PDB file of C-alpha atoms in Angstrom:
ATOM      1  CA  MET A   1     -10.341  25.780  17.979  1.00 44.00           C
ATOM      2  CA  ALA A   2      -9.042  23.420  20.755  1.00 43.00           C
ATOM      3  CA  GLY A   3     -11.428  25.196  22.898  1.00 43.00           C
ATOM      4  CA  LEU A   4     -14.346  23.958  21.165  1.00 42.00           C
ATOM      5  CA  ALA A   5     -13.801  20.520  22.601  1.00 44.00           C
ATOM      6  CA  GLU A   6     -13.762  21.661  26.354  1.00 46.00           C
ATOM      7  CA  SER A   7     -17.364  21.934  27.331  1.00 42.00           C
ATOM      8  CA  GLY A   8     -19.819  19.012  26.748  1.00 43.00           C
ATOM      9  CA  SER A   9     -22.503  21.744  26.564  1.00 65.00           C
ATOM     10  CA  ASN A  10     -20.974  22.975  23.188  1.00 84.00           C
ATOM     11  CA  PRO A  11     -23.100  22.237  20.311  1.00 87.00           C
ATOM     12  CA  ASP A  12     -20.366  20.667  18.235  1.00 86.00           C
ATOM     13  CA  VAL A  13     -19.646  18.283  21.192  1.00 89.00           C
ATOM     14  CA  ASP A  14     -23.248  17.529  21.804  1.00 89.00           C
ATOM     15  CA  LEU A  15     -23.841  16.639  18.103  1.00 91.00           C
ATOM     16  CA  LEU A  16     -20.656  14.521  18.222  1.00 91.00           C
ATOM     17  CA  TYR A  17     -22.007  12.492  21.038  1.00 91.00           C
ATOM     18  CA  ASP A  18     -25.524  12.283  19.420  1.00 90.00           C
ATOM     19  CA  ILE A  19     -24.250  11.027  16.123  1.00 92.00           C
ATOM     20  CA  ASN A  20     -21.399   8.604  17.617  1.00 87.00           C
ATOM     21  CA  GLY A  21     -24.146   7.184  20.180  1.00 88.00           C
ATOM     22  CA  LEU A  22     -25.723   5.607  17.054  1.00 89.00           C
ATOM     23  CA  ALA A  23     -22.558   3.459  17.024  1.00 87.00           C
ATOM     24  CA  LYS A  24     -22.980   2.168  20.484  1.00 84.00           C
ATOM     25  CA  ASP A  25     -26.508   0.988  19.762  1.00 84.00           C
ATOM     26  CA  ALA A  26     -25.768  -0.472  16.249  1.00 88.00           C
ATOM     27  CA  PRO A  27     -24.652  -4.314  16.055  1.00 89.00           C
ATOM     28  CA  PRO A  28     -20.861  -4.816  15.591  1.00 89.00           C
ATOM     29  CA  TRP A  29     -21.054  -5.953  11.985  1.00 91.00           C
ATOM     30  CA  PHE A  30     -22.897  -2.610  10.938  1.00 91.00           C
ATOM     31  CA  ASP A  31     -20.048  -0.680  12.731  1.00 88.00           C
ATOM     32  CA  ARG A  32     -17.560  -2.802  10.659  1.00 91.00           C
ATOM     33  CA  VAL A  33     -19.395  -1.946   7.530  1.00 92.00           C
ATOM     34  CA  MET A  34     -19.608   1.765   8.582  1.00 91.00           C
ATOM     35  CA  GLU A  35     -15.816   1.641   9.437  1.00 89.00           C
ATOM     36  CA  PHE A  36     -14.939   0.260   6.111  1.00 91.00           C
ATOM     37  CA  VAL A  37     -17.339   2.689   4.091  1.00 90.00           C
ATOM     38  CA  GLY A  38     -16.075   5.566   6.018  1.00 87.00           C
ATOM     39  CA  GLU A  39     -12.303   4.863   5.463  1.00 86.00           C
ATOM     40  CA  TYR A  40     -12.173   3.591   2.055  1.00 90.00           C
ATOM     41  CA  GLY A  41     -15.780   2.766   0.385  1.00 91.00           C
ATOM     42  CA  LEU A  42     -17.100   6.324  -0.188  1.00 90.00           C
ATOM     43  CA  LEU A  43     -13.934   7.394  -1.558  1.00 91.00           C
ATOM     44  CA  LEU A  44     -13.622   4.521  -3.874  1.00 93.00           C
ATOM     45  CA  ALA A  45     -17.192   5.219  -4.760  1.00 94.00           C
ATOM     46  CA  ILE A  46     -16.387   8.840  -5.970  1.00 94.00           C
ATOM     47  CA  VAL A  47     -13.325   7.663  -7.929  1.00 93.00           C
ATOM     48  CA  LEU A  48     -15.412   5.082  -9.710  1.00 95.00           C
ATOM     49  CA  LEU A  49     -18.036   7.822 -10.344  1.00 93.00           C
ATOM     50  CA  VAL A  50     -15.253   9.977 -12.187  1.00 92.00           C
ATOM     51  CA  LEU A  51     -14.229   6.977 -14.110  1.00 93.00           C
ATOM     52  CA  TRP A  52     -17.693   6.359 -15.228  1.00 92.00           C
ATOM     53  CA  CYS A  53     -18.120   9.907 -16.130  1.00 90.00           C
ATOM     54  CA  TRP A  54     -15.065   9.762 -18.017  1.00 89.00           C
ATOM     55  CA  TRP A  55     -16.006   6.762 -20.056  1.00 88.00           C
ATOM     56  CA  SER A  56     -19.488   8.116 -20.870  1.00 86.00           C
ATOM     57  CA  VAL A  57     -17.633  11.431 -22.215  1.00 84.00           C
ATOM     58  CA  ARG A  58     -15.196   9.311 -24.005  1.00 80.00           C
ATOM     59  CA  ARG A  59     -17.870   7.202 -25.758  1.00 80.00           C
ATOM     60  CA  ARG A  60     -20.001   9.950 -26.855  1.00 77.00           C
ATOM     61  CA  GLY A  61     -16.935  11.731 -28.377  1.00 66.00           C
ATOM     62  CA  ASP A  62     -18.759  15.150 -28.090  1.00 66.00           C
ATOM     63  CA  GLU A  63     -17.005  18.248 -29.660  1.00 69.00           C
ATOM     64  CA  ASP A  64     -16.190  19.475 -26.091  1.00 76.00           C
ATOM     65  CA  ALA A  65     -14.645  16.033 -25.071  1.00 80.00           C
ATOM     66  CA  ALA A  66     -11.489  17.396 -24.295  1.00 83.00           C
ATOM     67  CA  SER A  67     -12.833  20.248 -21.926  1.00 85.00           C
ATOM     68  CA  SER A  68     -14.869  17.795 -20.334  1.00 86.00           C
ATOM     69  CA  VAL A  69     -12.102  15.290 -19.694  1.00 90.00           C
ATOM     70  CA  ALA A  70      -9.998  18.057 -18.697  1.00 90.00           C
ATOM     71  CA  ALA A  71     -12.546  18.940 -15.869  1.00 90.00           C
ATOM     72  CA  LEU A  72     -12.550  15.389 -14.744  1.00 92.00           C
ATOM     73  CA  VAL A  73      -8.872  15.246 -14.399  1.00 93.00           C
ATOM     74  CA  TRP A  74      -9.147  18.401 -12.219  1.00 94.00           C
ATOM     75  CA  ALA A  75     -11.429  16.589  -9.759  1.00 94.00           C
ATOM     76  CA  PRO A  76      -8.613  14.282  -8.287  1.00 94.00           C
ATOM     77  CA  LEU A  77      -5.986  17.148  -8.819  1.00 95.00           C
ATOM     78  CA  ALA A  78      -8.137  19.398  -6.645  1.00 95.00           C
ATOM     79  CA  ALA A  79      -8.182  16.812  -3.931  1.00 95.00           C
ATOM     80  CA  GLY A  80      -4.792  16.359  -3.705  1.00 95.00           C
ATOM     81  CA  ILE A  81      -4.051  20.288  -3.749  1.00 96.00           C
ATOM     82  CA  ALA A  82      -6.925  20.716  -1.089  1.00 95.00           C
ATOM     83  CA  VAL A  83      -4.859  17.974   1.201  1.00 94.00           C
ATOM     84  CA  LEU A  84      -1.788  19.960   0.658  1.00 96.00           C
ATOM     85  CA  VAL A  85      -3.476  23.243   1.727  1.00 95.00           C
ATOM     86  CA  ASN A  86      -4.976  21.504   4.850  1.00 94.00           C
ATOM     87  CA  VAL A  87      -1.376  20.474   6.183  1.00 93.00           C
ATOM     88  CA  PRO A  88      -0.539  24.140   7.366  1.00 94.00           C
ATOM     89  CA  ILE A  89      -4.176  24.579   8.684  1.00 92.00           C
ATOM     90  CA  ARG A  90      -3.801  21.261  10.877  1.00 89.00           C
ATOM     91  CA  GLY A  91      -0.444  22.460  12.240  1.00 88.00           C
ATOM     92  CA  PHE A  92      -1.624  25.783  12.941  1.00 91.00           C
ATOM     93  CA  VAL A  93      -4.906  24.880  14.626  1.00 87.00           C
ATOM     94  CA  GLU A  94      -3.602  21.824  16.426  1.00 86.00           C
ATOM     95  CA  ARG A  95      -6.954  20.434  17.549  1.00 90.00           C
ATOM     96  CA  PRO A  96      -6.903  16.785  19.011  1.00 90.00           C
ATOM     97  CA  ARG A  97      -8.938  14.095  17.997  1.00 89.00           C
ATOM     98  CA  PRO A  98     -12.434  13.994  19.712  1.00 89.00           C
ATOM     99  CA  PHE A  99     -11.693  10.821  21.778  1.00 86.00           C
ATOM    100  CA  LEU A 100      -8.520  12.399  23.252  1.00 85.00           C
ATOM    101  CA  ASP A 101     -10.662  14.899  25.240  1.00 83.00           C
ATOM    102  CA  HIS A 102     -14.048  13.139  25.650  1.00 83.00           C
ATOM    103  CA  GLN A 103     -14.822   9.953  27.305  1.00 84.00           C
ATOM    104  CA  GLY A 104     -17.437   7.493  26.521  1.00 85.00           C
ATOM    105  CA  LEU A 105     -17.119   7.689  22.602  1.00 86.00           C
ATOM    106  CA  GLU A 106     -17.285   4.670  20.549  1.00 85.00           C
ATOM    107  CA  VAL A 107     -13.945   4.915  18.145  1.00 85.00           C
ATOM    108  CA  LEU A 108     -14.472   2.407  15.427  1.00 87.00           C
ATOM    109  CA  VAL A 109     -10.740   3.075  14.104  1.00 84.00           C
ATOM    110  CA  SER A 110      -7.656   3.063  16.211  1.00 79.00           C
ATOM    111  CA  GLY A 111      -4.201   4.646  15.942  1.00 73.00           C
ATOM    112  CA  LYS A 112      -5.410   8.248  14.797  1.00 80.00           C
ATOM    113  CA  THR A 113      -2.589  10.242  16.245  1.00 81.00           C
ATOM    114  CA  ASP A 114      -2.753  13.207  14.190  1.00 84.00           C
ATOM    115  CA  TYR A 115      -4.777  16.271  14.518  1.00 88.00           C
ATOM    116  CA  SER A 116      -8.411  16.475  13.959  1.00 88.00           C
ATOM    117  CA  PHE A 117      -9.114  19.913  12.259  1.00 92.00           C
ATOM    118  CA  VAL A 118      -9.425  19.855   9.225  1.00 90.00           C
ATOM    119  CA  SER A 119     -10.940  16.328   8.194  1.00 92.00           C
ATOM    120  CA  ASP A 120      -8.814  14.999   5.408  1.00 92.00           C
ATOM    121  CA  HIS A 121     -11.428  12.638   4.265  1.00 92.00           C
ATOM    122  CA  ALA A 122     -13.884  15.182   4.113  1.00 94.00           C
ATOM    123  CA  THR A 123     -11.770  17.690   2.083  1.00 95.00           C
ATOM    124  CA  ILE A 124     -10.872  14.736  -0.356  1.00 95.00           C
ATOM    125  CA  VAL A 125     -14.264  13.674  -1.074  1.00 95.00           C
ATOM    126  CA  MET A 126     -16.032  17.049  -1.283  1.00 95.00           C
ATOM    127  CA  ALA A 127     -13.171  18.420  -3.563  1.00 95.00           C
ATOM    128  CA  MET A 128     -13.509  15.402  -5.770  1.00 95.00           C
ATOM    129  CA  ALA A 129     -17.353  15.963  -5.631  1.00 95.00           C
ATOM    130  CA  VAL A 130     -17.438  19.536  -6.571  1.00 95.00           C
ATOM    131  CA  GLY A 131     -14.869  18.875  -9.253  1.00 94.00           C
ATOM    132  CA  LEU A 132     -17.003  16.097 -10.786  1.00 94.00           C
ATOM    133  CA  PHE A 133     -20.143  18.511 -10.419  1.00 94.00           C
ATOM    134  CA  VAL A 134     -18.328  21.062 -12.630  1.00 90.00           C
ATOM    135  CA  ALA A 135     -17.674  18.460 -15.275  1.00 89.00           C
ATOM    136  CA  ASN A 136     -21.146  16.834 -15.115  1.00 90.00           C
ATOM    137  CA  ARG A 137     -24.042  17.796 -12.920  1.00 91.00           C
ATOM    138  CA  ARG A 138     -25.688  14.372 -12.957  1.00 91.00           C
ATOM    139  CA  PHE A 139     -22.762  12.415 -11.648  1.00 93.00           C
ATOM    140  CA  GLY A 140     -21.702  15.411  -9.464  1.00 93.00           C
ATOM    141  CA  LEU A 141     -24.885  15.517  -7.711  1.00 95.00           C
ATOM    142  CA  VAL A 142     -24.428  11.581  -6.673  1.00 95.00           C
ATOM    143  CA  ALA A 143     -21.004  12.384  -5.549  1.00 95.00           C
ATOM    144  CA  LEU A 144     -22.044  15.276  -3.365  1.00 95.00           C
ATOM    145  CA  VAL A 145     -24.571  13.137  -1.901  1.00 95.00           C
ATOM    146  CA  LEU A 146     -21.902  10.480  -1.205  1.00 95.00           C
ATOM    147  CA  ALA A 147     -19.457  13.260   0.259  1.00 95.00           C
ATOM    148  CA  VAL A 148     -21.979  14.509   2.754  1.00 95.00           C
ATOM    149  CA  PHE A 149     -22.852  10.890   3.826  1.00 94.00           C
ATOM    150  CA  GLY A 150     -18.962  10.415   4.207  1.00 92.00           C
ATOM    151  CA  GLY A 151     -18.673  13.326   6.466  1.00 93.00           C
ATOM    152  CA  PHE A 152     -21.462  12.043   8.614  1.00 94.00           C
ATOM    153  CA  ILE A 153     -19.686   8.533   8.774  1.00 93.00           C
ATOM    154  CA  ARG A 154     -16.395  10.412  10.088  1.00 92.00           C
ATOM    155  CA  VAL A 155     -18.457  11.592  13.088  1.00 93.00           C
ATOM    156  CA  TYR A 156     -20.091   8.336  13.527  1.00 92.00           C
ATOM    157  CA  MET A 157     -16.915   6.695  13.889  1.00 91.00           C
ATOM    158  CA  GLY A 158     -15.745   8.983  16.714  1.00 89.00           C
ATOM    159  CA  VAL A 159     -12.612  10.310  14.941  1.00 90.00           C
ATOM    160  CA  HIS A 160     -13.938  13.781  13.943  1.00 92.00           C
ATOM    161  CA  TYR A 161     -15.876  16.473  15.408  1.00 93.00           C
ATOM    162  CA  PRO A 162     -18.917  17.863  13.196  1.00 94.00           C
ATOM    163  CA  THR A 163     -16.958  21.103  12.569  1.00 94.00           C
ATOM    164  CA  ASP A 164     -13.941  19.245  11.338  1.00 94.00           C
ATOM    165  CA  VAL A 165     -16.051  17.929   8.593  1.00 95.00           C
ATOM    166  CA  VAL A 166     -17.770  21.198   7.901  1.00 95.00           C
ATOM    167  CA  GLY A 167     -14.280  22.602   7.470  1.00 95.00           C
ATOM    168  CA  GLY A 168     -13.201  19.866   5.162  1.00 95.00           C
ATOM    169  CA  PHE A 169     -16.275  20.570   2.984  1.00 96.00           C
ATOM    170  CA  ALA A 170     -15.658  24.129   2.839  1.00 96.00           C
ATOM    171  CA  LEU A 171     -12.009  23.779   2.121  1.00 96.00           C
ATOM    172  CA  GLY A 172     -12.685  21.318  -0.688  1.00 95.00           C
ATOM    173  CA  THR A 173     -15.056  23.234  -2.125  1.00 96.00           C
ATOM    174  CA  ALA A 174     -13.197  26.449  -2.175  1.00 96.00           C
ATOM    175  CA  VAL A 175     -10.148  24.717  -3.806  1.00 96.00           C
ATOM    176  CA  ALA A 176     -12.107  22.961  -6.314  1.00 95.00           C
ATOM    177  CA  LEU A 177     -14.198  25.943  -7.392  1.00 95.00           C
ATOM    178  CA  LEU A 178     -11.707  28.857  -7.106  1.00 95.00           C
ATOM    179  CA  LEU A 179      -8.676  27.197  -8.768  1.00 94.00           C
ATOM    180  CA  SER A 180     -10.999  25.585 -11.354  1.00 92.00           C
ATOM    181  CA  PRO A 181     -10.580  28.384 -14.039  1.00 93.00           C
ATOM    182  CA  VAL A 182      -6.975  28.300 -13.897  1.00 94.00           C
ATOM    183  CA  ALA A 183      -6.717  24.526 -13.887  1.00 93.00           C
ATOM    184  CA  MET A 184      -9.076  24.373 -16.854  1.00 92.00           C
ATOM    185  CA  ALA A 185      -6.810  27.074 -18.706  1.00 93.00           C
ATOM    186  CA  LEU A 186      -3.899  24.711 -18.179  1.00 93.00           C
ATOM    187  CA  LEU A 187      -5.225  21.392 -18.613  1.00 92.00           C
ATOM    188  CA  THR A 188      -7.677  21.822 -21.525  1.00 89.00           C
ATOM    189  CA  PRO A 189      -4.875  22.307 -23.968  1.00 91.00           C
ATOM    190  CA  VAL A 190      -3.004  19.396 -22.633  1.00 90.00           C
ATOM    191  CA  VAL A 191      -5.839  17.123 -23.008  1.00 87.00           C
ATOM    192  CA  ARG A 192      -6.686  18.529 -26.625  1.00 88.00           C
ATOM    193  CA  ALA A 193      -2.897  17.580 -27.480  1.00 86.00           C
ATOM    194  CA  VAL A 194      -3.648  14.006 -25.881  1.00 84.00           C
ATOM    195  CA  GLU A 195      -6.635  13.931 -28.069  1.00 83.00           C
ATOM    196  CA  ARG A 196      -4.813  14.517 -31.371  1.00 85.00           C
ATOM    197  CA  SER A 197      -2.185  11.788 -30.515  1.00 81.00           C
ATOM    198  CA  PRO A 198      -2.698   8.557 -32.661  1.00 82.00           C
ATOM    199  CA  ARG A 199      -1.908   6.350 -29.750  1.00 83.00           C
ATOM    200  CA  VAL A 200      -3.498   7.975 -26.830  1.00 80.00           C
ATOM    201  CA  GLY A 201      -6.189   9.919 -28.365  1.00 80.00           C
ATOM    202  CA  TRP A 202      -8.538   7.241 -27.153  1.00 80.00           C
ATOM    203  CA  LEU A 203      -8.257   8.545 -23.784  1.00 80.00           C
ATOM    204  CA  VAL A 204     -10.260  11.531 -24.872  1.00 80.00           C
ATOM    205  CA  ARG A 205     -12.233  10.139 -27.757  1.00 75.00           C
ATOM    206  CA  GLY A 206     -13.463   6.853 -28.608  1.00 67.00           C
ATOM    207  CA  ARG A 207     -12.112   5.243 -31.674  1.00 58.00           C
ATOM    208  CA  GLY A 208     -14.461   6.201 -34.607  1.00 50.00           C
ATOM    209  CA  ARG A 209     -16.149   8.867 -32.696  1.00 50.00           C
ATOM    210  CA  GLY A 210     -15.145  11.854 -34.547  1.00 48.00           C
ATOM    211  CA  VAL A 211     -17.089  15.239 -34.775  1.00 42.00           C
ATOM    212  CA  GLY A 212     -19.601  14.671 -37.170  1.00 38.00           C
ATOM    213  CA  GLY A 213     -19.555  10.861 -37.112  1.00 38.00           C
ATOM    214  CA  ASP A 214     -22.602   8.927 -37.716  1.00 36.00           C
ATOM    215  CA  GLY A 215     -24.923   7.575 -34.899  1.00 34.00           C
ATOM    216  CA  ALA A 216     -26.757   8.640 -31.898  1.00 33.00           C
ATOM    217  CA  ASP A 217     -23.746   9.986 -30.113  1.00 34.00           C
ATOM    218  CA  SER A 218     -23.555  12.933 -32.705  1.00 30.00           C
ATOM    219  CA  VAL A 219     -22.748  16.198 -31.194  1.00 31.00           C
ATOM    220  CA  VAL A 220     -24.728  18.457 -33.258  1.00 29.00           C
ATOM    221  CA  PRO A 221     -28.390  17.897 -32.752  1.00 33.00           C
ATOM    222  CA  GLY A 222     -30.039  17.018 -36.064  1.00 35.00           C
ATOM    223  CA  ALA A 223     -26.845  16.570 -37.741  1.00 33.00           C
ATOM    224  CA  ARG A 224     -27.903  12.957 -38.826  1.00 37.00           C
ATOM    225  CA  SER A 225     -30.917  14.110 -40.639  1.00 37.00           C
ATOM    226  CA  GLU A 226     -29.363  17.060 -42.372  1.00 38.00           C
ATOM    227  CA  ARG A 227     -26.798  14.470 -43.748  1.00 40.00           C
ATOM    228  CA  ALA A 228     -29.755  12.239 -44.768  1.00 42.00           C
ATOM    229  CA  GLY A 229     -31.214  15.091 -46.538  1.00 46.00           C
ATOM    230  CA  ALA A 230     -28.386  16.228 -48.176  1.00 44.00           C
ATOM    231  CA  GLY A 231     -27.906  12.690 -49.583  1.00 46.00           C
ATOM    232  CA  ALA A 232     -31.532  12.599 -50.659  1.00 44.00           C
ATOM    233  CA  SER A 233     -31.246  15.895 -52.551  1.00 43.00           C
ATOM    234  CA  GLU A 234     -28.092  14.519 -54.209  1.00 41.00           C
ATOM    235  CA  ARG A 235     -30.063  11.418 -55.479  1.00 42.00           C
ATOM    236  CA  ASP A 236     -32.847  13.646 -56.648  1.00 43.00           C
ATOM    237  CA  LEU A 237     -30.452  15.840 -58.561  1.00 35.00           C
ATOM    238  CA  ALA A 238     -28.751  12.632 -60.073  1.00 40.00           C
ATOM    239  CA  ALA A 239     -32.348  11.410 -61.311  1.00 38.00           C
TER     240      ALA A 239
END
């Protein structure tokens, strides 16, 4: 892989210069914003999306709330496992950071001394985004867009080649999807046990949100009208 960085005629290197060249033309304040977003902002945004989705699932109190929460728990776990998988990959490939082999790059973050392939940031955000997509497509699509943008920023910052980011996307997606069935089989019973707990059950289902509870958050469509109809029939019989 290190050979990919040897020639400026390489498409990977050309794209690196094209994207990173945008940082040279941007005002300093914009680069500082991109630096923060690329290092912390997008990861924080995806974490907040996971929490927002959890809050939404918990408030609805759906019949399948436990499996939905289990899928949300899997999202950060998938990211952690993907990073662990990346450790031997980076050690095997040993690809230097692009600014070590190429002159004239605008490097927005200094002190990066580890290897470049595969990008940890790209791996983490994509694994969490795919995990969130498995749990909820609406939130997951937003997270996927943020993850792709995050990969672009890593190249913009001059700390990764485009192929580092693509590799991170592939690794994060593979871990999140391939291990999802096993993870759900293990996590769902645990979350169901938490749901039944009188002390921490609120983490899975909001208080008073039992299956068959009244209100618009009712799981079974039309359940409210059926109960109302049953009540009316009882009153008619009583009359």
